[in-house]
mmCIF file of C-alpha atoms and ligand atoms in Angstrom:
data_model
loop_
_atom_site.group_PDB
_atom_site.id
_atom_site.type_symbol
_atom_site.label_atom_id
_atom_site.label_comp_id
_atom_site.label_asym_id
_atom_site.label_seq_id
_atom_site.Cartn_x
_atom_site.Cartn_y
_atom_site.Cartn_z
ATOM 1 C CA UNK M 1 0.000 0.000 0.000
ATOM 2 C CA UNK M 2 1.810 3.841 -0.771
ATOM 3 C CA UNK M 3 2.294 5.649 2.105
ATOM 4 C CA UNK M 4 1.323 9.238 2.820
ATOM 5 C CA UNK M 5 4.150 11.671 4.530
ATOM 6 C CA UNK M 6 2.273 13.780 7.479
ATOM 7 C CA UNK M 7 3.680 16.988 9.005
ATOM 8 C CA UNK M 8 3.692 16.696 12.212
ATOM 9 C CA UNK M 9 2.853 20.233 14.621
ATOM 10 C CA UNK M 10 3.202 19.474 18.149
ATOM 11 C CA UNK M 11 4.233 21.198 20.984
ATOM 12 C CA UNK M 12 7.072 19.539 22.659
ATOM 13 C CA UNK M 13 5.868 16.336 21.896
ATOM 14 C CA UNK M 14 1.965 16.887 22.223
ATOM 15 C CA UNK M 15 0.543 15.975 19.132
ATOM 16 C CA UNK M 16 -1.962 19.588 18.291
ATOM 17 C CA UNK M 17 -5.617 18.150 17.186
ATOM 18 C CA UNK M 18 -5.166 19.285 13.341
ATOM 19 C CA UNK M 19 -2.504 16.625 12.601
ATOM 20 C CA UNK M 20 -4.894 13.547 14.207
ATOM 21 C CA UNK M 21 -6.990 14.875 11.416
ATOM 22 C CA UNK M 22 -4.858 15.115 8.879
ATOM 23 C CA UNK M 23 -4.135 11.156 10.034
ATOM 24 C CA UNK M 24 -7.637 10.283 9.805
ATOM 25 C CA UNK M 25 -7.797 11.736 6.495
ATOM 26 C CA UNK M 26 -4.508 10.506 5.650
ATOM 27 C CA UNK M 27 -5.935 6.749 5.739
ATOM 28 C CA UNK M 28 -8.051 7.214 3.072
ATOM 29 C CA UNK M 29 -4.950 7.469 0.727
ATOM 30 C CA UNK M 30 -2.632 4.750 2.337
ATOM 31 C CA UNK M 31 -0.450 4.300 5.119
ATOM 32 C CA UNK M 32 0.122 7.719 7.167
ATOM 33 C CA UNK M 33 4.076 7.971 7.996
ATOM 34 C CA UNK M 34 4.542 10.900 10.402
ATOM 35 C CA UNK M 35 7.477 13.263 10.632
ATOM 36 C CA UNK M 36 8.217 14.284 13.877
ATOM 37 C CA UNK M 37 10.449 17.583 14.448
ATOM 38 C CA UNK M 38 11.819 18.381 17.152
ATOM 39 C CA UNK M 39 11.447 17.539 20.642
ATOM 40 C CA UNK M 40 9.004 14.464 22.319
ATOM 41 C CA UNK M 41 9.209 12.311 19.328
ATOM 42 C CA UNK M 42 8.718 9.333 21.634
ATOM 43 C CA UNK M 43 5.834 10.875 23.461
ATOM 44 C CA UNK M 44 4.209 12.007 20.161
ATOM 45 C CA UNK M 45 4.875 8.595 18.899
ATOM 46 C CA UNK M 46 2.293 7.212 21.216
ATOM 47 C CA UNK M 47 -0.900 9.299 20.238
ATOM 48 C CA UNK M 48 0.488 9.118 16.310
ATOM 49 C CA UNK M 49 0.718 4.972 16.713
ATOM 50 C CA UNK M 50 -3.387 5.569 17.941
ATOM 51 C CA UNK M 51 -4.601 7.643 14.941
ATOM 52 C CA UNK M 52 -2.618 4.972 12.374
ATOM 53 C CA UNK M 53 0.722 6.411 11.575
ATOM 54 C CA UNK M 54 2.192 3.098 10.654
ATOM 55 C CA UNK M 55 5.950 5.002 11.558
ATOM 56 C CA UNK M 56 7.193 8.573 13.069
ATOM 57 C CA UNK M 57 10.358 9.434 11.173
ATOM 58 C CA UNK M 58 11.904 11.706 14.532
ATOM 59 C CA UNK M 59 14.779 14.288 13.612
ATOM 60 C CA UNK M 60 16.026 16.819 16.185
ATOM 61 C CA UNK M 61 18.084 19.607 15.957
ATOM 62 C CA UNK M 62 18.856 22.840 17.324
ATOM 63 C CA UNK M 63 18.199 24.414 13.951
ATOM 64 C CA UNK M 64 14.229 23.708 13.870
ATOM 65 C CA UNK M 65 13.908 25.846 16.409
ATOM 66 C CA UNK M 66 17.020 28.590 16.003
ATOM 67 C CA UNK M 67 15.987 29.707 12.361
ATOM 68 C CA UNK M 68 12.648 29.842 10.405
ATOM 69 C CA UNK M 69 10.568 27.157 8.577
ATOM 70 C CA UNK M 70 13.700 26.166 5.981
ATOM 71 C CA UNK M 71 15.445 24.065 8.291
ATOM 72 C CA UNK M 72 11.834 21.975 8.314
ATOM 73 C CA UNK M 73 11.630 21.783 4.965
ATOM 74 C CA UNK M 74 14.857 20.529 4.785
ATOM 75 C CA UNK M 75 14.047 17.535 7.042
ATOM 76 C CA UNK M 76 10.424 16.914 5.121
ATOM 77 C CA UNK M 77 12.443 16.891 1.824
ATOM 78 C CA UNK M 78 14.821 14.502 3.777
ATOM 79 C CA UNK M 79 11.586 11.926 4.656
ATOM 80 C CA UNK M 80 10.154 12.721 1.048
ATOM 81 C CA UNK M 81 13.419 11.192 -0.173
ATOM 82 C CA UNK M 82 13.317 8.161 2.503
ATOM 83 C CA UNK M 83 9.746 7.301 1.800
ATOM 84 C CA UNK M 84 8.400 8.058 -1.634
ATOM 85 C CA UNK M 85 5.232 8.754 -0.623
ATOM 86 C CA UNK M 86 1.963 9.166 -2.979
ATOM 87 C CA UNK M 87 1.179 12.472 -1.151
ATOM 88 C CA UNK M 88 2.588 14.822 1.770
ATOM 89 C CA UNK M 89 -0.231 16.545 3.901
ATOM 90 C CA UNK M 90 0.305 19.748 6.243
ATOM 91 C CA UNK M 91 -1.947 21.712 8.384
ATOM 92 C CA UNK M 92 -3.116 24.631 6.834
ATOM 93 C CA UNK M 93 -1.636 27.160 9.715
ATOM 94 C CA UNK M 94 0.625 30.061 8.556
ATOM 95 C CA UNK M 95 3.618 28.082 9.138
ATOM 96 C CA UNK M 96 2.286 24.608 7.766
ATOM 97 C CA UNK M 97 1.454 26.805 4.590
ATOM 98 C CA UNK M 98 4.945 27.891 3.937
ATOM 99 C CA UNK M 99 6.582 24.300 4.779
ATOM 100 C CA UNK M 100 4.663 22.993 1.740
ATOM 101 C CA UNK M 101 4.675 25.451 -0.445
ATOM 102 C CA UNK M 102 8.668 25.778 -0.004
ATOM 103 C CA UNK M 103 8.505 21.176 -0.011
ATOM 104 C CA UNK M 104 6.367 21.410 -3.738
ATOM 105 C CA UNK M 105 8.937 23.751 -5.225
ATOM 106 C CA UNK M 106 11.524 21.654 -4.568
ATOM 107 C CA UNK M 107 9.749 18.486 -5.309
ATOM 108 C CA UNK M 108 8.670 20.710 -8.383
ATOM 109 C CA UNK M 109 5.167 19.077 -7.937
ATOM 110 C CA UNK M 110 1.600 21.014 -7.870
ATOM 111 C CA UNK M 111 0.307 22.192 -4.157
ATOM 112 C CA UNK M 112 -2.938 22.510 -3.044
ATOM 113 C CA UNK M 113 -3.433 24.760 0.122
ATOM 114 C CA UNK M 114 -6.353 24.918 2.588
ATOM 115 C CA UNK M 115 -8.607 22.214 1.563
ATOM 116 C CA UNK M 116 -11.404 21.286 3.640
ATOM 117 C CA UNK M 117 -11.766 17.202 2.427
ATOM 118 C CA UNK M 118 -9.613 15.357 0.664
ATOM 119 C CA UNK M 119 -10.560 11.787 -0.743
ATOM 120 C CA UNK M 120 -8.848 9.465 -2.942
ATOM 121 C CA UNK M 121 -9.573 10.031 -6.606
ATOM 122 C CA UNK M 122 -8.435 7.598 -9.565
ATOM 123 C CA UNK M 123 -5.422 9.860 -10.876
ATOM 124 C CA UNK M 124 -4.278 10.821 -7.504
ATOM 125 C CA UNK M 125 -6.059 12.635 -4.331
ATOM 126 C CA UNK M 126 -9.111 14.647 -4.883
ATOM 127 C CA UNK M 127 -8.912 18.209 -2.427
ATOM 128 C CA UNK M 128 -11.825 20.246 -1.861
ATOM 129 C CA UNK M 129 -11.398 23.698 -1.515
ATOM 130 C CA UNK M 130 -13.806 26.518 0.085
ATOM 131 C CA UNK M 131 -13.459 29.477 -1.982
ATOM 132 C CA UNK M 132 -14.342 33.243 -2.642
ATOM 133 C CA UNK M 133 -15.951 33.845 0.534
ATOM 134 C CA UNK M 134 -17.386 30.160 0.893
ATOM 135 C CA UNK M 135 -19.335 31.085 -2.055
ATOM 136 C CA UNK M 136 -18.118 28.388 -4.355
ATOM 137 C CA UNK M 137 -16.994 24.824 -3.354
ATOM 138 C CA UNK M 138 -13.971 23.937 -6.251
ATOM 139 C CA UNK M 139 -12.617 20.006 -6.432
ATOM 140 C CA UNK M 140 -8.935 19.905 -7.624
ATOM 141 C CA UNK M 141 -6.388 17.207 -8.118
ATOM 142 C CA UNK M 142 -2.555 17.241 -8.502
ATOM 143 C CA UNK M 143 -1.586 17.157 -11.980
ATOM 144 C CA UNK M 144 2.206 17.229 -11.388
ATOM 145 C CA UNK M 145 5.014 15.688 -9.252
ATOM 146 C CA UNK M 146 3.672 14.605 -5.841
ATOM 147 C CA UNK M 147 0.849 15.973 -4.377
ATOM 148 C CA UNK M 148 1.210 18.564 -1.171
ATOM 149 C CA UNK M 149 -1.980 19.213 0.284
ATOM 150 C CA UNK M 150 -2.770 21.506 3.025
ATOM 151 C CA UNK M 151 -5.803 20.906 5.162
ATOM 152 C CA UNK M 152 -7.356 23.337 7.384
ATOM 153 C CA UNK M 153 -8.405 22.688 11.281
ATOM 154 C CA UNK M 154 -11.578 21.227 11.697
ATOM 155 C CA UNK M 155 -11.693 19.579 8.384
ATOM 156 C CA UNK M 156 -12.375 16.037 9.850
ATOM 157 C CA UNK M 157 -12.892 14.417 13.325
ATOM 158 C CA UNK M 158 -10.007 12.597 14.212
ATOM 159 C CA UNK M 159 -10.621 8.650 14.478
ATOM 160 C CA UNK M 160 -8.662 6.568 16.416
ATOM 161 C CA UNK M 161 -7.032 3.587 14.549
ATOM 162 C CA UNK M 162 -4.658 1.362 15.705
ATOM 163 C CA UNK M 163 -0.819 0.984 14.041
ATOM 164 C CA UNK M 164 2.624 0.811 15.156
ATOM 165 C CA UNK M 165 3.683 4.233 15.437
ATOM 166 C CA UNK M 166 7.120 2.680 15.120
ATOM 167 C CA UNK M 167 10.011 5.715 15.606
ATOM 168 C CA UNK M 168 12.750 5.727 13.083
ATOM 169 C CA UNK M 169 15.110 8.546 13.102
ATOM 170 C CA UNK M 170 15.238 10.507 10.051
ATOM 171 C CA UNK M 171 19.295 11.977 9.486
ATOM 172 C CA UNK M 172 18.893 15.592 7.982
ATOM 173 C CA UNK M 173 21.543 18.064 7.545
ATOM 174 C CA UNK M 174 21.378 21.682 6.763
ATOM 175 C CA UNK M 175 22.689 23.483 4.401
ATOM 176 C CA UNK M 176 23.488 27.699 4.612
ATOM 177 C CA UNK M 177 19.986 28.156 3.087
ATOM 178 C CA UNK M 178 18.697 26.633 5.831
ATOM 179 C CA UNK M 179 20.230 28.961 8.417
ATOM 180 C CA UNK M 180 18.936 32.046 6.581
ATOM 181 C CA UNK M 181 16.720 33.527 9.017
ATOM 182 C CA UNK M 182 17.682 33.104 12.376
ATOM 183 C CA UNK M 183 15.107 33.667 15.473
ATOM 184 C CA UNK M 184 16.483 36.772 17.178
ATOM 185 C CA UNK M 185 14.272 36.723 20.501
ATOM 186 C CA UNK M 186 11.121 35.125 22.294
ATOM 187 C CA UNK M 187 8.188 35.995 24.268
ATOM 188 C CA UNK M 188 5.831 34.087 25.541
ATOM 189 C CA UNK M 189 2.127 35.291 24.474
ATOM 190 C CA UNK M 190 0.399 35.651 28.178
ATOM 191 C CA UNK M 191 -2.419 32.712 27.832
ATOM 192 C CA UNK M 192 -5.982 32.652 28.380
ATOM 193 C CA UNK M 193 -6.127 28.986 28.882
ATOM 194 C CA UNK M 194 -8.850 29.115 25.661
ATOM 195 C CA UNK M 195 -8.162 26.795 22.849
ATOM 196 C CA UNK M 196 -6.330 28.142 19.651
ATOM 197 C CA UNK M 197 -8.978 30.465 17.622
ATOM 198 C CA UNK M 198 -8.155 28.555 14.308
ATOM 199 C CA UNK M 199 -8.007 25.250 15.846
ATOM 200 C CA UNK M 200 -11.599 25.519 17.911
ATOM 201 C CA UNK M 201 -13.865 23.044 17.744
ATOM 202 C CA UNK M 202 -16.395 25.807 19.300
ATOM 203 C CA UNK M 203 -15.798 29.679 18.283
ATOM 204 C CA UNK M 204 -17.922 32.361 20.734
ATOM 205 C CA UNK M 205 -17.615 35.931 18.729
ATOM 206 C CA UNK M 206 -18.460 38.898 19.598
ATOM 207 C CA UNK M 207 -19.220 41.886 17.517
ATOM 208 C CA UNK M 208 -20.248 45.753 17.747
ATOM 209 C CA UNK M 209 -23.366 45.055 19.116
ATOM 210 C CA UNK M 210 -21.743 43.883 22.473
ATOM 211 C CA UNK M 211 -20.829 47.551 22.958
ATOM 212 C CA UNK M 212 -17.321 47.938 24.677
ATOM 213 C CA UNK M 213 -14.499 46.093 26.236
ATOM 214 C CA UNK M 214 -16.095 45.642 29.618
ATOM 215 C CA UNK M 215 -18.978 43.681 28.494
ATOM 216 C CA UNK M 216 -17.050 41.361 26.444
ATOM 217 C CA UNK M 217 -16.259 38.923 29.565
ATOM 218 C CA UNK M 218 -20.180 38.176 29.010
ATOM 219 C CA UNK M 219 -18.833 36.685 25.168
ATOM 220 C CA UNK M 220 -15.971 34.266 27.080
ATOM 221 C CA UNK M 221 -18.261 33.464 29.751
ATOM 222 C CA UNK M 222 -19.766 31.653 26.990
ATOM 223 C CA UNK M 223 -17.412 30.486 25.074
ATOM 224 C CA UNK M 224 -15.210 29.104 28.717
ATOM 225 C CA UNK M 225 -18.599 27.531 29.718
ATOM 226 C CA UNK M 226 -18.362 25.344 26.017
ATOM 227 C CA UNK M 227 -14.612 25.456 26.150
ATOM 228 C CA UNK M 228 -14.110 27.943 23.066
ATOM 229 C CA UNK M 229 -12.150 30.454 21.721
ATOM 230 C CA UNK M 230 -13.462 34.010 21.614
ATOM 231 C CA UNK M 231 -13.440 35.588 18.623
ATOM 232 C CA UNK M 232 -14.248 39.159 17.299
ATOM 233 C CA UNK M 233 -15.220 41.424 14.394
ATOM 234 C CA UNK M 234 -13.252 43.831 13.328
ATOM 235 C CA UNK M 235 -15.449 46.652 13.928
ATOM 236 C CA UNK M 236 -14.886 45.099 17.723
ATOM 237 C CA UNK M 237 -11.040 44.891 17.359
ATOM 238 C CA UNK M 238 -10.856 48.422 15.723
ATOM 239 C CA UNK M 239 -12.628 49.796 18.771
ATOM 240 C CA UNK M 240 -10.056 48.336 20.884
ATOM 241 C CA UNK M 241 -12.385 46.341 22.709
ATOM 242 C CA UNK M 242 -10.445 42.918 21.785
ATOM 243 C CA UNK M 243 -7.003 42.557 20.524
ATOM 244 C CA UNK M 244 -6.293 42.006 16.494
ATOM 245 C CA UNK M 245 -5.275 38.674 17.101
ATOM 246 C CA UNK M 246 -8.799 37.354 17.748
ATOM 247 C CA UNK M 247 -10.255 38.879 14.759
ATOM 248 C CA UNK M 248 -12.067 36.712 12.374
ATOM 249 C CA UNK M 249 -12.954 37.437 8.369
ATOM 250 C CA UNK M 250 -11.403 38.510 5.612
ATOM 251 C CA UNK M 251 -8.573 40.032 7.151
ATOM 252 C CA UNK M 252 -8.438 38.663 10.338
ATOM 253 C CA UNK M 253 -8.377 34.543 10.934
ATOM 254 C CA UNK M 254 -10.150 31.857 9.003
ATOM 255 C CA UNK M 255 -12.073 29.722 11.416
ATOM 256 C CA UNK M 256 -13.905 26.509 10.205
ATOM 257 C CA UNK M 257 -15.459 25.090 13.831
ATOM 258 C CA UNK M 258 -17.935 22.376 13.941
ATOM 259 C CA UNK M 259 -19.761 25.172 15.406
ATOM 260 C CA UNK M 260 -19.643 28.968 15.787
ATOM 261 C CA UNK M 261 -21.514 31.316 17.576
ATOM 262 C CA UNK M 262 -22.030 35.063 16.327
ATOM 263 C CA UNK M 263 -23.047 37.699 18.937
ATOM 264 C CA UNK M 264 -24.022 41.273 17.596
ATOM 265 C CA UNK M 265 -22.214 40.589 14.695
ATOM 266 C CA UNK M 266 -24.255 41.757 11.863
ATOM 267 C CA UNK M 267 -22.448 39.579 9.196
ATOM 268 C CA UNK M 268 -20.713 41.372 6.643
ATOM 269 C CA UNK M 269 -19.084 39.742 3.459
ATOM 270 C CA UNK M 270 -15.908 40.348 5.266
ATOM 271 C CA UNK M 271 -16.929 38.857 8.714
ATOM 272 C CA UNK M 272 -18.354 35.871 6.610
ATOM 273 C CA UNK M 273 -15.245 35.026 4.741
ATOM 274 C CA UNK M 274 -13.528 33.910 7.543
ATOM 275 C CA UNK M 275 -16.226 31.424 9.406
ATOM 276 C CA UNK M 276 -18.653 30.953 6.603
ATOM 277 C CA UNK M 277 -17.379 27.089 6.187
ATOM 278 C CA UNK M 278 -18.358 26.667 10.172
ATOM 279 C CA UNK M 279 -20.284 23.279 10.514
ATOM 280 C CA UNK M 280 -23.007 24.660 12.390
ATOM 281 C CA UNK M 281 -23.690 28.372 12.957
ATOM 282 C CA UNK M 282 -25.703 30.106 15.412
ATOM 283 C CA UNK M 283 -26.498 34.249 15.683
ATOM 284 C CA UNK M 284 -28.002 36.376 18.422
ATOM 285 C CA UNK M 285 -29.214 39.501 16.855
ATOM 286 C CA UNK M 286 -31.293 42.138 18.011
ATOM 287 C CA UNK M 287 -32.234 43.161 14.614
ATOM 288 C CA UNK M 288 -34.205 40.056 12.386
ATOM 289 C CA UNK M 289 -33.159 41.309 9.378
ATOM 290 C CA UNK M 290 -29.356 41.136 9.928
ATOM 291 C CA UNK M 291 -27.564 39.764 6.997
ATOM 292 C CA UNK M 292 -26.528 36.608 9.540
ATOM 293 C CA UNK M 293 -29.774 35.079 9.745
ATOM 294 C CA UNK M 294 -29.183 34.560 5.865
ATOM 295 C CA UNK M 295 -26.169 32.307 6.833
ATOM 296 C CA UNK M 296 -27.421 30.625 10.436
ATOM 297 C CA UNK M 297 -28.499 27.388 11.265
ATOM 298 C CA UNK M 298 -30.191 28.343 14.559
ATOM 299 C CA UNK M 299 -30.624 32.080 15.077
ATOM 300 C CA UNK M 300 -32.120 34.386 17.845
ATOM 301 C CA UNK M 301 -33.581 37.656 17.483
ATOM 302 C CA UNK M 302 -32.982 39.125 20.929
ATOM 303 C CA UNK M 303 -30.627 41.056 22.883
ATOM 304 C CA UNK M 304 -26.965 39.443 23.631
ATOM 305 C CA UNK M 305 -27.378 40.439 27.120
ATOM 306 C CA UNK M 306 -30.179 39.022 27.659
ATOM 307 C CA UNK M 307 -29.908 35.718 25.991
ATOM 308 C CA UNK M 308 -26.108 35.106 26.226
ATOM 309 C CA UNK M 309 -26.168 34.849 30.070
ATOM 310 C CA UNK M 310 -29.081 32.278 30.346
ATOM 311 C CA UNK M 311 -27.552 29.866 27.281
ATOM 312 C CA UNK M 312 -24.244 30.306 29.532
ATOM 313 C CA UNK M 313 -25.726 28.969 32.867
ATOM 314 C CA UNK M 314 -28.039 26.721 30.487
ATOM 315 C CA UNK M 315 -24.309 24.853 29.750
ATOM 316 C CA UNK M 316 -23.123 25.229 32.759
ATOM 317 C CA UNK M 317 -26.165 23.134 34.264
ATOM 318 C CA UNK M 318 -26.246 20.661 31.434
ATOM 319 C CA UNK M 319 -23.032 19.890 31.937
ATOM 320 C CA UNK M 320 -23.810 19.263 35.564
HETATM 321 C C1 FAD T 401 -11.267 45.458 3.151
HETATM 322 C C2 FAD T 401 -12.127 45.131 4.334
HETATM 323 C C3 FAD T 401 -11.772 44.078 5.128
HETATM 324 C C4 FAD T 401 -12.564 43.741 6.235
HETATM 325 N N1 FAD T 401 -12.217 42.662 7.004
HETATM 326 C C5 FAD T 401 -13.031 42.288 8.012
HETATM 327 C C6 FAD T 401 -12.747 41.135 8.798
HETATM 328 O O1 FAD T 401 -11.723 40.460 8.627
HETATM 329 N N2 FAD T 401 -13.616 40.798 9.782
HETATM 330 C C7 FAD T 401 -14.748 41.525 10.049
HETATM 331 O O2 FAD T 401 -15.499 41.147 10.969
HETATM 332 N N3 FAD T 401 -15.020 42.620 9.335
HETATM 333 C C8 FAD T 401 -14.183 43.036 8.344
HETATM 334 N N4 FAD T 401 -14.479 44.180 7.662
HETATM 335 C C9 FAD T 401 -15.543 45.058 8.170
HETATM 336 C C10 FAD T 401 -16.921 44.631 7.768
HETATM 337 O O3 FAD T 401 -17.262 45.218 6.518
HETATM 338 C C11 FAD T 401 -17.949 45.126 8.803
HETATM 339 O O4 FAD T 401 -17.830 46.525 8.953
HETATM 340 C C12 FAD T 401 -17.774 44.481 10.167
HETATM 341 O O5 FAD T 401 -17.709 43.077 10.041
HETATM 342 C C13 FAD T 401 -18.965 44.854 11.052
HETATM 343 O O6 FAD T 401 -18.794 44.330 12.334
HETATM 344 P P1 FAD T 401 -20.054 44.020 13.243
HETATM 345 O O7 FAD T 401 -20.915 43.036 12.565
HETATM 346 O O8 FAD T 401 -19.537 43.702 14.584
HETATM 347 O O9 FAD T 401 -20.736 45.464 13.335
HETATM 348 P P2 FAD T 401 -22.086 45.992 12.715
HETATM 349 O O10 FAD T 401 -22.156 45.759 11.261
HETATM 350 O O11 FAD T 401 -22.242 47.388 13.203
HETATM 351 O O12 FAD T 401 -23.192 45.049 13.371
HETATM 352 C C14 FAD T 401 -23.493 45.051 14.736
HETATM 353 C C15 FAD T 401 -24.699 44.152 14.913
HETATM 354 O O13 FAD T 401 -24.965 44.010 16.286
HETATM 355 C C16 FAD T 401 -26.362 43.997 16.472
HETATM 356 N N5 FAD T 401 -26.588 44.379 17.864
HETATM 357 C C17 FAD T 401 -26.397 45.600 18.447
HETATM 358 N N6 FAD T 401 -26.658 45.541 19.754
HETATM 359 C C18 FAD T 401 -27.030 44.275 20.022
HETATM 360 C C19 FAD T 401 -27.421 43.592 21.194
HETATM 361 N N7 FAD T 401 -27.457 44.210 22.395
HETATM 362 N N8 FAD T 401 -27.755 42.278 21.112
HETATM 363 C C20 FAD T 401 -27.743 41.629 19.923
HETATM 364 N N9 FAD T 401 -27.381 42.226 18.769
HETATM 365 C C21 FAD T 401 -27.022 43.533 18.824
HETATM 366 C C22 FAD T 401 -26.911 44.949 15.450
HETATM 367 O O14 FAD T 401 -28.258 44.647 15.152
HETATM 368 C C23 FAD T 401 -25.974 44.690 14.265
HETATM 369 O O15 FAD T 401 -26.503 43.718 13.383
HETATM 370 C C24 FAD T 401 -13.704 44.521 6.552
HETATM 371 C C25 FAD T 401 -14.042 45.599 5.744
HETATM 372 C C26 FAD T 401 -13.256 45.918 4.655
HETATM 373 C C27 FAD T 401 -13.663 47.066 3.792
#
């Protein structure tokens, strides 16, 4: 059976959700084969070995974490070359993005980014992609060279599945390339204990209608109550009531949750280009003829403050 190369991202050695995705879809093409960078490779072994990575190619060095992405795409190119695989998969963050496209130039082979499914097809993988604004749906395949497919978070529940998760070290070395951006400094973003706004299975937003910094806690109230991420619109973040980096849409993040919650967000093309390809999406709205409603799958004409704080204690009792 071909194997499929998968990108590992971890932290330390714990395995993020995206790539137990990427596994699960991985199986539909053949036999995942993880690469492991970095740190914990035995650790991340483990929970690899459960979602079917058949092996974890492991390769540590200083350089994956003392100079940007090449260094990475040195050591995929390195497993490429070890494992002829049919495909190579990466999760679609900003990073994940620039490993590929970086691997398909190399590999001179056609890249795919950001698909939402990917299935097997008879001339190679099949990706969907979610585009213009959700508004069209396009199917492409790889016409050239190996495939390199980036998928984005959420794009499949991960499914456990068995397989040796055997660890093989991978030998790499660098060239000067490599080393041509090195990482001058580091600061540790202060954290809200909330789950990664792109990676969410469960996105709370809040919008202009929730009317100033102070009354956003009633927003993560919700969304720590469902264990979300809070996200914003950018009329929100450009009042300074929530920082940039929680901004969702067209030029904030692109969030695909299984499901997403708008509150007095009136759902601009903008807003809706970054959480239109949510699974399931709810709105509270004061106003029924918001543009949201035209997206929702459960909406509420009311008033946030009114309806956020009962669904909140509504959780908080179901959950018991
Ligand atoms: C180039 C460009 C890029 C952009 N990029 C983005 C982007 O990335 N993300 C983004 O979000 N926007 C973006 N925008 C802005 C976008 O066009 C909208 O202006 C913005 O999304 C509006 O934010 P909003 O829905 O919070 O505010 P509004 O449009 O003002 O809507 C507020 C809503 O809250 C409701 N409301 C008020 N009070 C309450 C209450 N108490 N309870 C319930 N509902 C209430 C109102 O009925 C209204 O529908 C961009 C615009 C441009 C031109």
């Amino acid at each position: 059976m071909a194997e499929v190369l998968i990108y590992v991202d971890h932290v330390d050695g714990a395995v993020r959700k995206p790539t137990l995705e990427l596994l699960t879809l991985a199986r539909r093409l053949g036999e995942p084969v993880a690469v492991h960078l970095g740190p914990g490779a035995q650790e991340a072994a483990k929970v690899l070995g459960e979602y079917g990575a058949t092996r974890v190619l492991a390769a540590d060095a200083p350089e994956f974490a003392d100079y940007l992405v090449v260094p990475k795409v040195a050591a995929l190119k390195a497993a490429y070359d070890a494992v002829s695989p049919a495909a190579v998969l990466v999760p679609s963050s900003g990073e994940g993005k620039e490993i590929a496209a970086r691997l398909a130039v190399r590999l001179e082979s056609g890249l795919i980014t950001d698909a939402v499914d990917v299935e097997p097809g008879e001339d190679g993988p099949v990706a969907t992609q979610s585009v213009f604004a959700a508004a069209y749906t396009t199917r492409s395949r790889i016409t050239r060279g190996t495939p390199v497919i980036t998928v984005k978070p959420n794009s499949a529940a991960p499914e456990a599945a068995s397989a040796a998760g055997t660890v093989e070290e991978l030998e790499v070395s660098f060239d000067d390339a490599a080393r041509g951006t090195k990482v001058t400094s580091r600061t540790e973003r202060e954290s809200t204990g909330r789950p990664e706004l792109t990676e969410a299975a469960i996105v709370v937003s809040g919008g202009r209608g929730v009317n100033g910094a102070e009354n956003f806690p009633v927003i993560e109230a919700l969304a720590d109550s469902l264990g979300a991420a809070v996200g914003a619109s950018r009329a929100a973040v450009d009042a300074g009531w929530y920082p940039h980096s929680n901004q969702v849409g067209q030029t904030g993040k692109s969030v695909s949750p299984q499901l997403y919650i708008a509150a007095g967000i009136s759902g601009a093309i903008q807003h809706r280009a970054g959480m239109q390809t949510s699974k399931t999406i709810v709105a509270v709205n004061k106003d029924s003829e918001a543009p949201i409603f035209d997206l929702v799958d459960y909406g509420v004409v009311g008033d946030l403050f009114n309806v956020l704080p009962q669904l909140t204690e509504e959780v908080k009792t179901r959950k018991g």
